[in-house]
Short mmCIF file of C-alpha atoms in Angstrom, two decimals:
data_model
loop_
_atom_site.label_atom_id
_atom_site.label_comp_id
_atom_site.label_asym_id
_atom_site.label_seq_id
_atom_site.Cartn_x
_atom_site.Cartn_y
_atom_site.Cartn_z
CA UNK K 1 0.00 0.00 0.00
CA UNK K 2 2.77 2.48 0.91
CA UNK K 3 4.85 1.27 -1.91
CA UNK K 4 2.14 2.12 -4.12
CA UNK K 5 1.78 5.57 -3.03
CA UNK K 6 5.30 6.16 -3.73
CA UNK K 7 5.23 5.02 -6.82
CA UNK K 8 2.40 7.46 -8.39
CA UNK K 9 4.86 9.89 -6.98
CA UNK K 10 7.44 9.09 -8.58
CA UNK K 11 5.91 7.90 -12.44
CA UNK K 12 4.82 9.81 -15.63
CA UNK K 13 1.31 10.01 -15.22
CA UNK K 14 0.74 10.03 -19.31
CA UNK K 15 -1.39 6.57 -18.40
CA UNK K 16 -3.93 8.17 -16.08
CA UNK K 17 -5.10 4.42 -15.15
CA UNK K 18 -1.98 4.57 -12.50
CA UNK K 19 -3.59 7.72 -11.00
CA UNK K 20 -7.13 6.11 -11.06
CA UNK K 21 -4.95 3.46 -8.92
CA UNK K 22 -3.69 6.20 -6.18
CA UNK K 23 -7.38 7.11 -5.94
CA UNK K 24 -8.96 4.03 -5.41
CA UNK K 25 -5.81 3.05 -2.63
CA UNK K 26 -6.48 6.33 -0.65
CA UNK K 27 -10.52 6.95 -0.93
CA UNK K 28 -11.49 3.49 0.74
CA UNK K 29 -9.28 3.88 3.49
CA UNK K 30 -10.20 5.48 7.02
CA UNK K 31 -8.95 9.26 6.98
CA UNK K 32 -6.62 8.35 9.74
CA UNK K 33 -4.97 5.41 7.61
CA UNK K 34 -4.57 8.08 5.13
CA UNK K 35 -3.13 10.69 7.00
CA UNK K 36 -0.18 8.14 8.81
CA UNK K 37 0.20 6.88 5.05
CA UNK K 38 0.84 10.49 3.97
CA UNK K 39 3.10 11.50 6.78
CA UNK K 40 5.33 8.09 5.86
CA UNK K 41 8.88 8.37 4.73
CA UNK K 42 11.07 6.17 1.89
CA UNK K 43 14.19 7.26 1.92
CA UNK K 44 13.22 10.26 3.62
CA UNK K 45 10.77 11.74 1.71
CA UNK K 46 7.25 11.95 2.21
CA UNK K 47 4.21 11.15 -1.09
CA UNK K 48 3.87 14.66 -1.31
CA UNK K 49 7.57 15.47 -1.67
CA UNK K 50 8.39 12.62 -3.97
CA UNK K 51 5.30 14.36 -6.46
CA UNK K 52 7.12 17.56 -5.76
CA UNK K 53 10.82 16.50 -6.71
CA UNK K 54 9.36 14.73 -10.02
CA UNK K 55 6.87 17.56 -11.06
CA UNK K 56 3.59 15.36 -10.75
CA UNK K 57 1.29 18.02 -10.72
CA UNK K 58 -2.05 16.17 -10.73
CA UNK K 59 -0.69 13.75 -7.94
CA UNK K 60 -0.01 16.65 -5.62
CA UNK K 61 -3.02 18.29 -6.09
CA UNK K 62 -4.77 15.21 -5.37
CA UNK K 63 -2.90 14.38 -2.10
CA UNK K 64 -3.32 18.20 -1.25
CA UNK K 65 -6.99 19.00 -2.12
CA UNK K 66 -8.64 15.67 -1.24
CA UNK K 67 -6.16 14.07 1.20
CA UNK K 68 -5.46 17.07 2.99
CA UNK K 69 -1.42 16.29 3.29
CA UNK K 70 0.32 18.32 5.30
CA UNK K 71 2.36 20.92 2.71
CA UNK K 72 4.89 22.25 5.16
CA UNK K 73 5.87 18.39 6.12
CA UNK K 74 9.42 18.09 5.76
CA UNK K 75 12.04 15.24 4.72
CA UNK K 76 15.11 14.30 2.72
CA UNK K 77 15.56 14.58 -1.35
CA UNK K 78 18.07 14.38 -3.10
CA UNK K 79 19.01 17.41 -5.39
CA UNK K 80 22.77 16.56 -8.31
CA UNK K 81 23.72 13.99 -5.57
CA UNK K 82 23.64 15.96 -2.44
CA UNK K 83 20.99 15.25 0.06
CA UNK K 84 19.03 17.69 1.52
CA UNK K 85 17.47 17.02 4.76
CA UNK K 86 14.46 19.24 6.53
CA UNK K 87 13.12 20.40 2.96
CA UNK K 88 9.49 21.75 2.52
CA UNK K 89 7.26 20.57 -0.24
CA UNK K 90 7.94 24.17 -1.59
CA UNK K 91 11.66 24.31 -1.32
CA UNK K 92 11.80 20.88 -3.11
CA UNK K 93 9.18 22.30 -5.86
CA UNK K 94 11.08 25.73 -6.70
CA UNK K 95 14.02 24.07 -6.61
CA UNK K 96 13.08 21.30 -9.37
CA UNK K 97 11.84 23.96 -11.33
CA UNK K 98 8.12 23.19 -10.94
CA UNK K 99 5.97 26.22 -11.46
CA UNK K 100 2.51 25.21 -11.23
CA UNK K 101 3.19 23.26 -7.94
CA UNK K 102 4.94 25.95 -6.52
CA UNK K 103 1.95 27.77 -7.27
CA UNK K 104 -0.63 25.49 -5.96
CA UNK K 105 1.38 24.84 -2.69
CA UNK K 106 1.65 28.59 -2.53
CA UNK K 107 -2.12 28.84 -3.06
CA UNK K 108 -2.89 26.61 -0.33
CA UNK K 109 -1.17 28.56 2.03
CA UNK K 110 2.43 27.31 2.27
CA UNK K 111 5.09 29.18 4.09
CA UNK K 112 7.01 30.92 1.08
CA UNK K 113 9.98 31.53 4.27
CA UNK K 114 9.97 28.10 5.27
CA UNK K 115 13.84 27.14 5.51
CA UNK K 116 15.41 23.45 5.01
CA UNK K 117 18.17 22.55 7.71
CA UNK K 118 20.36 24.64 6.26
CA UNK K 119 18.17 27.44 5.68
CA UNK K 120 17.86 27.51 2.50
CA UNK K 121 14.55 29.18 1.57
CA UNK K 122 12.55 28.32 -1.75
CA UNK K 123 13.77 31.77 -2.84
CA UNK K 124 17.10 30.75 -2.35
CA UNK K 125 16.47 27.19 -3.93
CA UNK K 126 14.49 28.76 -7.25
CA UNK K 127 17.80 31.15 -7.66
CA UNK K 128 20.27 28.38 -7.46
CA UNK K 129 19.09 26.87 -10.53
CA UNK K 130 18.14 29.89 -12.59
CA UNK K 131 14.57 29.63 -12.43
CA UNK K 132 13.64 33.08 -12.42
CA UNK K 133 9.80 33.05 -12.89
CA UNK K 134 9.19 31.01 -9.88
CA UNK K 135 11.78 33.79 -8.66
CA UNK K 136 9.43 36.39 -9.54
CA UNK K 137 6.28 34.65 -7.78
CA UNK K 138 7.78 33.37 -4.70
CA UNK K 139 8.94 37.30 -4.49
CA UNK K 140 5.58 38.62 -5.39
CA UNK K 141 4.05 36.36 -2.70
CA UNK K 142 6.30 37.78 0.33
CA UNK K 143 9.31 35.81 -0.11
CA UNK K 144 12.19 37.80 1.68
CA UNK K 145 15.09 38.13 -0.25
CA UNK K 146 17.60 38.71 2.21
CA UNK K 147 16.89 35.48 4.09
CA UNK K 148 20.46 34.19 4.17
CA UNK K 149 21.63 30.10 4.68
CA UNK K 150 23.40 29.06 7.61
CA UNK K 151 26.80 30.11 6.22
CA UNK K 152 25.26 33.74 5.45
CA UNK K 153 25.09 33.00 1.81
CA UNK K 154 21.94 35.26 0.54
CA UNK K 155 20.04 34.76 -3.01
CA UNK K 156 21.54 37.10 -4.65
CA UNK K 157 25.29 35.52 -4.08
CA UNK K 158 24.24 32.16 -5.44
CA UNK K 159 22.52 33.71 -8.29
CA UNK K 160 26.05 35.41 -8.58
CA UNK K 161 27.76 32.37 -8.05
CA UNK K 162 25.59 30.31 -10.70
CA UNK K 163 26.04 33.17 -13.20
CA UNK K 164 22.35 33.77 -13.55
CA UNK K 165 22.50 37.37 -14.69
CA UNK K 166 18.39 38.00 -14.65
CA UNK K 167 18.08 37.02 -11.25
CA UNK K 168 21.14 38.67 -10.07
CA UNK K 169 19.58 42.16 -11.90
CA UNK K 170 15.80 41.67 -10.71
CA UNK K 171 17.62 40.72 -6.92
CA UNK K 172 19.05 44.15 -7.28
CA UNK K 173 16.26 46.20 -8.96
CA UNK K 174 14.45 45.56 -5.38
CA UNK K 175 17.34 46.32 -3.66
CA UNK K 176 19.17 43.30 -2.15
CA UNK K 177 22.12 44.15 -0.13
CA UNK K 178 25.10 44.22 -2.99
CA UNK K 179 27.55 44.51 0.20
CA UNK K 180 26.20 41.92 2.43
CA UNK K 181 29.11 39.65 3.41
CA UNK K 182 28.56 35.70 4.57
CA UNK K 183 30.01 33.67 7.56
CA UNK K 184 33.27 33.64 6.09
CA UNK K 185 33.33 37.25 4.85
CA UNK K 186 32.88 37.31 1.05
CA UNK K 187 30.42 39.54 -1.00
CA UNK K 188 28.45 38.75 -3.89
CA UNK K 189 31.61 40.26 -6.03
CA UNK K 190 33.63 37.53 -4.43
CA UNK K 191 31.08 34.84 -6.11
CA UNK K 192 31.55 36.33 -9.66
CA UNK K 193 34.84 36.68 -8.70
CA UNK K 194 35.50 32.73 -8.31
CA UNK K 195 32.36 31.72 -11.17
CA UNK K 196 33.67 34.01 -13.73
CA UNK K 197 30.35 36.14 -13.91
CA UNK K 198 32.06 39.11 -15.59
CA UNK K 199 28.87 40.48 -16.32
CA UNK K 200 26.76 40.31 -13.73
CA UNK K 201 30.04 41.65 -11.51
CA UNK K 202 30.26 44.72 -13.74
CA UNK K 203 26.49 45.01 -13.06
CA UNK K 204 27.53 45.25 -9.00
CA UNK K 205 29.92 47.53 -9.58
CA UNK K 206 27.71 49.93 -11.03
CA UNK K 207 24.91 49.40 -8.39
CA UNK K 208 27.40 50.11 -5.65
CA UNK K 209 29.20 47.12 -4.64
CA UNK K 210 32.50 47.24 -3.43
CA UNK K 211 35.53 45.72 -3.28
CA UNK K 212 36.07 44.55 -0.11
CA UNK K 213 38.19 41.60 1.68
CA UNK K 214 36.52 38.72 3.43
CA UNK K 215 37.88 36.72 6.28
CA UNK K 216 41.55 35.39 4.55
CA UNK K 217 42.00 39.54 3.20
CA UNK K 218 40.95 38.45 0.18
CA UNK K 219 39.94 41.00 -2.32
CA UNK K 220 38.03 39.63 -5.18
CA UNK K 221 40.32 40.91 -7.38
CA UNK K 222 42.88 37.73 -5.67
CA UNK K 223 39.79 35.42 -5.86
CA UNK K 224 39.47 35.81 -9.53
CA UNK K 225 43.53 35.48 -9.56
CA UNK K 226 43.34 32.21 -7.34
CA UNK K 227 40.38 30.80 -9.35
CA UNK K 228 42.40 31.55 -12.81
CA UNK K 229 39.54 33.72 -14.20
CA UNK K 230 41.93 35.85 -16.37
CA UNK K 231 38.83 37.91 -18.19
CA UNK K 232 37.72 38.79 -14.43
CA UNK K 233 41.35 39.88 -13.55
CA UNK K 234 42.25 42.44 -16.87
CA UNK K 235 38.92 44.01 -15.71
CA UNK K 236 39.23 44.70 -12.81
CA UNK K 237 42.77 45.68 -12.70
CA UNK K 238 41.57 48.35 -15.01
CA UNK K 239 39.68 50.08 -12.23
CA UNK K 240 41.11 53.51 -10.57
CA UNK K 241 40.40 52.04 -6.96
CA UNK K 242 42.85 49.47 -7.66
CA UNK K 243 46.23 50.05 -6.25
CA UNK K 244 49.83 49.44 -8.17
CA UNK K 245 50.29 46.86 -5.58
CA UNK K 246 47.08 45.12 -5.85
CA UNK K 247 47.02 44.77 -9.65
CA UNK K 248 50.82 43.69 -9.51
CA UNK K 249 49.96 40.93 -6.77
CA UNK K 250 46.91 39.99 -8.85
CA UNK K 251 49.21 39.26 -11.80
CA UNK K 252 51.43 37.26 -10.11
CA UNK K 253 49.34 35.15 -7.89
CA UNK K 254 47.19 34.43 -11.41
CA UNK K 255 50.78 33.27 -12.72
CA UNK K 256 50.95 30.88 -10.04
CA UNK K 257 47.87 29.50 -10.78
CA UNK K 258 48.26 29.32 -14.07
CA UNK K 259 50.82 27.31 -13.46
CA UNK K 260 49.66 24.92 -10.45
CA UNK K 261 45.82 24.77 -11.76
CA UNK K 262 46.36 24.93 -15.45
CA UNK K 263 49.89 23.89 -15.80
CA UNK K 264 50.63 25.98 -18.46
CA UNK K 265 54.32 27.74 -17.58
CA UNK K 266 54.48 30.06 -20.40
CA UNK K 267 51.31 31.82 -19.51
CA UNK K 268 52.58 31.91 -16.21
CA UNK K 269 56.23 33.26 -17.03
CA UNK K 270 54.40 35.84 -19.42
CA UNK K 271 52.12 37.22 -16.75
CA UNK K 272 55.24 37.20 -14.50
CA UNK K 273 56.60 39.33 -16.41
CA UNK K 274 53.58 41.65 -17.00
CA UNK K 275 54.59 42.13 -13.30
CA UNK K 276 57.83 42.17 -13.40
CA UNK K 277 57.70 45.38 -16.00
CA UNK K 278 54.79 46.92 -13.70
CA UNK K 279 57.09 46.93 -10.68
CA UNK K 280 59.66 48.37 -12.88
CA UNK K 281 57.60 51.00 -13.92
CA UNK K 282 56.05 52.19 -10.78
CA UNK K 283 59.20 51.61 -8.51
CA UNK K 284 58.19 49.05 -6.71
CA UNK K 285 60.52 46.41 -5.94
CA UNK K 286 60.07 42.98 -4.25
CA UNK K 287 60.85 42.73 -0.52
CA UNK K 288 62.99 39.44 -0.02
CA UNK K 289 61.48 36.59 2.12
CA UNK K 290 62.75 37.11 5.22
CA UNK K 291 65.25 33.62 5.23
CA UNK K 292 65.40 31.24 2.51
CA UNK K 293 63.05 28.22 2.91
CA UNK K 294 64.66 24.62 2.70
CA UNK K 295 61.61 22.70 1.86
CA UNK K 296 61.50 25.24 -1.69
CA UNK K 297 64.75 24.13 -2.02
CA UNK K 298 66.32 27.42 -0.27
CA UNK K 299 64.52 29.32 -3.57
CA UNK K 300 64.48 32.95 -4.04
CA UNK K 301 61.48 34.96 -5.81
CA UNK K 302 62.79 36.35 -8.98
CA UNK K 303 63.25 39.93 -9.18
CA UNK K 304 64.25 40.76 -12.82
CA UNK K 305 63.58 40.11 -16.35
CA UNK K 306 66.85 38.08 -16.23
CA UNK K 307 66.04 36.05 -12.87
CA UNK K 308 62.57 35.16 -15.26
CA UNK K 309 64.43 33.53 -17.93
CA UNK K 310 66.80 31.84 -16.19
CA UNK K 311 64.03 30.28 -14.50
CA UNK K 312 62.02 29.29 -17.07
CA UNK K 313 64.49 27.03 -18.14
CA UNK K 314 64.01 24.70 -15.25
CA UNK K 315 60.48 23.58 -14.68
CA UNK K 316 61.37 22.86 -11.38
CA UNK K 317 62.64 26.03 -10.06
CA UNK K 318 59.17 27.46 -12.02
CA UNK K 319 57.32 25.00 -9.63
CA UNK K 320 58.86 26.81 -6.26
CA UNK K 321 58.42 30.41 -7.67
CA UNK K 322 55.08 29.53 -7.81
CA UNK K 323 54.80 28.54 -3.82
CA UNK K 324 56.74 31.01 -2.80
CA UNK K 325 54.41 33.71 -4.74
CA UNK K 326 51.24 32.11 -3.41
CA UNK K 327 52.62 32.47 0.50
CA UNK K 328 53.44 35.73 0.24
CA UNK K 329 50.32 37.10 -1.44
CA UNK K 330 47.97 34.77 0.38
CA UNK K 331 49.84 34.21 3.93
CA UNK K 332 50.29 31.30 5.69
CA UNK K 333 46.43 31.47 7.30
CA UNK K 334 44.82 30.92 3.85
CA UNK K 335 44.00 27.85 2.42
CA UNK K 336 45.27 27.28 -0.81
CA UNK K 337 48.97 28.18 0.61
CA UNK K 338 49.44 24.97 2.46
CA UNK K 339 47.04 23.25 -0.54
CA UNK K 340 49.19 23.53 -3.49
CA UNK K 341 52.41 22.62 -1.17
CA UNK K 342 50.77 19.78 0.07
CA UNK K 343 50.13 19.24 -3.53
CA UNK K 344 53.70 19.38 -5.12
CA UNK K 345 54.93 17.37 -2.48
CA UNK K 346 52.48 14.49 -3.44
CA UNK K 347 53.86 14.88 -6.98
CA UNK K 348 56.93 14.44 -5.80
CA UNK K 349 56.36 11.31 -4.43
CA UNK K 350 54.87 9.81 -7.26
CA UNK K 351 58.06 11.06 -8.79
CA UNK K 352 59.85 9.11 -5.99
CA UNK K 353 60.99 11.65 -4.64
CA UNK K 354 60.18 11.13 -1.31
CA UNK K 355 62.88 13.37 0.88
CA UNK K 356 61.23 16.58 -0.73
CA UNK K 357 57.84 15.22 -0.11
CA UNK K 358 58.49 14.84 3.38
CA UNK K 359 60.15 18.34 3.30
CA UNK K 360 57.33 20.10 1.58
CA UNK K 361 54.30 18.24 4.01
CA UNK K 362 56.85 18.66 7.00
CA UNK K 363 56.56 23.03 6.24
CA UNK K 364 53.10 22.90 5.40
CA UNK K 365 51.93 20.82 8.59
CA UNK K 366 54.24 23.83 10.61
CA UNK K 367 52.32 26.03 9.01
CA UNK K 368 49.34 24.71 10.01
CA UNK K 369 49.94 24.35 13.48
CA UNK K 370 50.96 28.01 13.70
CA UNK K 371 47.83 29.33 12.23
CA UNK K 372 45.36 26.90 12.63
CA UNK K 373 43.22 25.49 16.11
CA UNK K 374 44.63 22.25 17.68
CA UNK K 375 44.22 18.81 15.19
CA UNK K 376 42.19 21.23 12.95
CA UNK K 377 40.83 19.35 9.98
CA UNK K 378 43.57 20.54 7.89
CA UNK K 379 45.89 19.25 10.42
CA UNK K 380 44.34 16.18 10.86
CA UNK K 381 44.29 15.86 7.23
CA UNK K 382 48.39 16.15 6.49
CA UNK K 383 48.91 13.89 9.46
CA UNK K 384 46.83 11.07 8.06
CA UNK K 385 48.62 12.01 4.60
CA UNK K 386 51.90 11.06 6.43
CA UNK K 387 50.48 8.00 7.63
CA UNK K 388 49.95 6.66 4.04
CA UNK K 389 52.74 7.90 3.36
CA UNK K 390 55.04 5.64 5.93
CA UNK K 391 53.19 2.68 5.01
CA UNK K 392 53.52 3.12 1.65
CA UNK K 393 57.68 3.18 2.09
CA UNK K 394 57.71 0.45 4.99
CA UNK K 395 55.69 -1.84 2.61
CA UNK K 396 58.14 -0.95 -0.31
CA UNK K 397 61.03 -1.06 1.78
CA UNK K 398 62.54 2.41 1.72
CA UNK K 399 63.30 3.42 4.87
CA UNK K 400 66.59 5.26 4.43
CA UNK K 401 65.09 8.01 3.60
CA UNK K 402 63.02 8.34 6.34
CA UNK K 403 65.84 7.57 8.73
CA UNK K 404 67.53 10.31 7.38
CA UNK K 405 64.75 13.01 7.72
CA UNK K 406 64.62 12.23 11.21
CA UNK K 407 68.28 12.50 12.50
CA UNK K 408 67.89 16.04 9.93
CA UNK K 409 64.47 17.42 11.86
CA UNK K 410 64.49 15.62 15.44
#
């Protein structure tokens, strides 16, 4: 019986016999049979949610109009592989892209606020996927746009995010915060930032967004450089609020990326030296690190024209520009610092060459503990990376190595 309910959720109701069987299954049962069958859950989801999620229209009018199912009872579906738990009949609905149910739950007096676990609004969920008439209705029925998720995320960053430029401008024609920053500090110029939404940034900018740092003192000028957007970067180095400094730092931290991310070392040595000639020109000239770092292989950041092309001829000493650049742009706090040494040092193992992965995971891990809380998930992360890693060379028998690193470090 259950099962069967499910299913009329869940199939393409072209064949309206299988409808004709949901009716006859509910309307000869006691009212209270039908309202404990209605509040079951498969998988987490309720009749009424599974006919949400799949766009059966007709079923969830039925269960609505003659069951009387309850349309703000929550449960789990299951949205590009994540699972989200707590969602309303309404949130699942706007965010499958269903207009008429939207509508009809709307109709029949559903909370257009109601939040998942997260809380994520409908609002929130209709913007995600670019469906801006349901957008427009949820809005025109109350919806409040400035409901933000758990991580402060509001609608109109994920419709920044997700590049959906008519929901970003109709979020802004009623006046959505363009400055608002989330948990973690970033703005909604940070999102097209890291998407690549050139147009819908440019479309901030002249609304009065601006161009502020979030919790790492990241502008989003270094987002787009960290997240290789190039077209994001020559804009917005063009701007008069942009410092020499910043647009020089935004040039080389893209070159590192474009190197790391991308692997491509000539784009990387060219927009080097983009930087290279803008210090030159504007007299302003590298500060050394302040002591030459043995896990880079006691590397030093190239300061001319000269230093470049030297270094381009070994891919290797191209590799530890790049770290160093990253650290001293990003600092030791942010992310992506320990990341990509964490990450050259696993290449170097696959290499075989395990004494400068241990060197490499043996600076980042340092680094971690100096800027990060106690067995931090970072931390805890390297350390089980070392783990592997010692199993992998007592199983294959290289031990020397190891041996050595420790009469070196201890």
């Amino acid at each position: 019986m259950t099962a069967a309910i499910f299913h009329a959720g869940r199939c393409d109701f072209e064949d309206l016999v299988l409808f004709a069987v949901l009716q006859f299954f509910l309307e000869h049962r006691p009212s209270t049979e039908v309202h404990e069958l209605l509040r079951t859950r498969i998988q987490g989801a309720t009749p009424l949610l599974v006919a949400c999620r799949n766009g059966h229209f007709q079923v969830a009018e039925y269960l609505i109009t003659k069951c009387k199912a309850d349309i703000e009872l929550t449960g789990s579906v299951n949205f590009d592989g994540e699972m989200i738990e707590d969602a309303p009949p309404l949130w699942v609905a706007a965010a499958a892209g269903h207009e008429d149910i939207v509508k009809l739950l709307v109709e029949h007096g559903a909370n257009v606020n109601s939040t998942t676990r997260t809380n994520s609004t409908p609002l929130r969920a209709a913007c995600f996927d670019g469906h801006l008439r349901i957008v427009m209705y949820l809005v025109d029925h109350k919806a409040d746009v400035e409901i933000a998720n758990r991580h402060g995320h509001t609608c109109l960053m994920i419709a920044c995010f997700k590049g959906h430029y008519e929901i970003a401008a109709y979020l802004i024609s009623l006046k959505a915060d363009v400055n608002r920053k989330s948990g973690k500090g970033n703005t909604a110029l940070h999102d097209c930032a890291e998407s690549g939404s050139l147009d819908i940034l440019r479309l901030l900018l002249n609304n009065g967004a601006k161009m502020d740092v979030d919790a790492y003192g990241m502008t989003p000028l270094l987002a787009a450089s960290v997240t290789g957007h190039a077209h994001i970067v020559e804009y917005l180095i063009t701007l008069s609020s942009v410092s020499n400094r910043e647009r020089i730092e935004a040039l080389e931290l893209l070159g590192a990326t474009y190197l790391d991310k991308k692997r491509d070392f000539m784009e990387a040595a060219r927009l080097w030296g983009r930087a290279l000639d803008e210090r030159e020109r504007v007299g302003l000239l590298k500060c050394p690190h302040r002591s030459l770092i043995l896990a880079f292989e006691n590397s030093e950041e190239i300061q001319t024209r000269s230093d470049l092309e030297r270094t381009m001829a070994d891919p290797d000493a191209m590799r530890m520009q790049a770290l160093l650049v990253r650290e001293r742009i990003l600092g030791p706090a942010h992310p992506d610092t320990a990341y990509w040494i964490r990450y050259r040092g696993a290449v170097y193992a696959d290499a075989g060459d395990i004494r400068r992965c241990i060197n490499l995971w043996m600076y980042a891990l340092e680094m971690q503990q100096l800027m990060l809380e106690p067995l931090s998930v970072m931390t805890q992360s390297s350390l089980l990376s070392f783990a592997e890693l010692f199993a992998y060379m007592l199983n294959k028998g290289i031990t020397g190595v190891l041996r050595q690193q420790c009469n070196t470090t201890c």
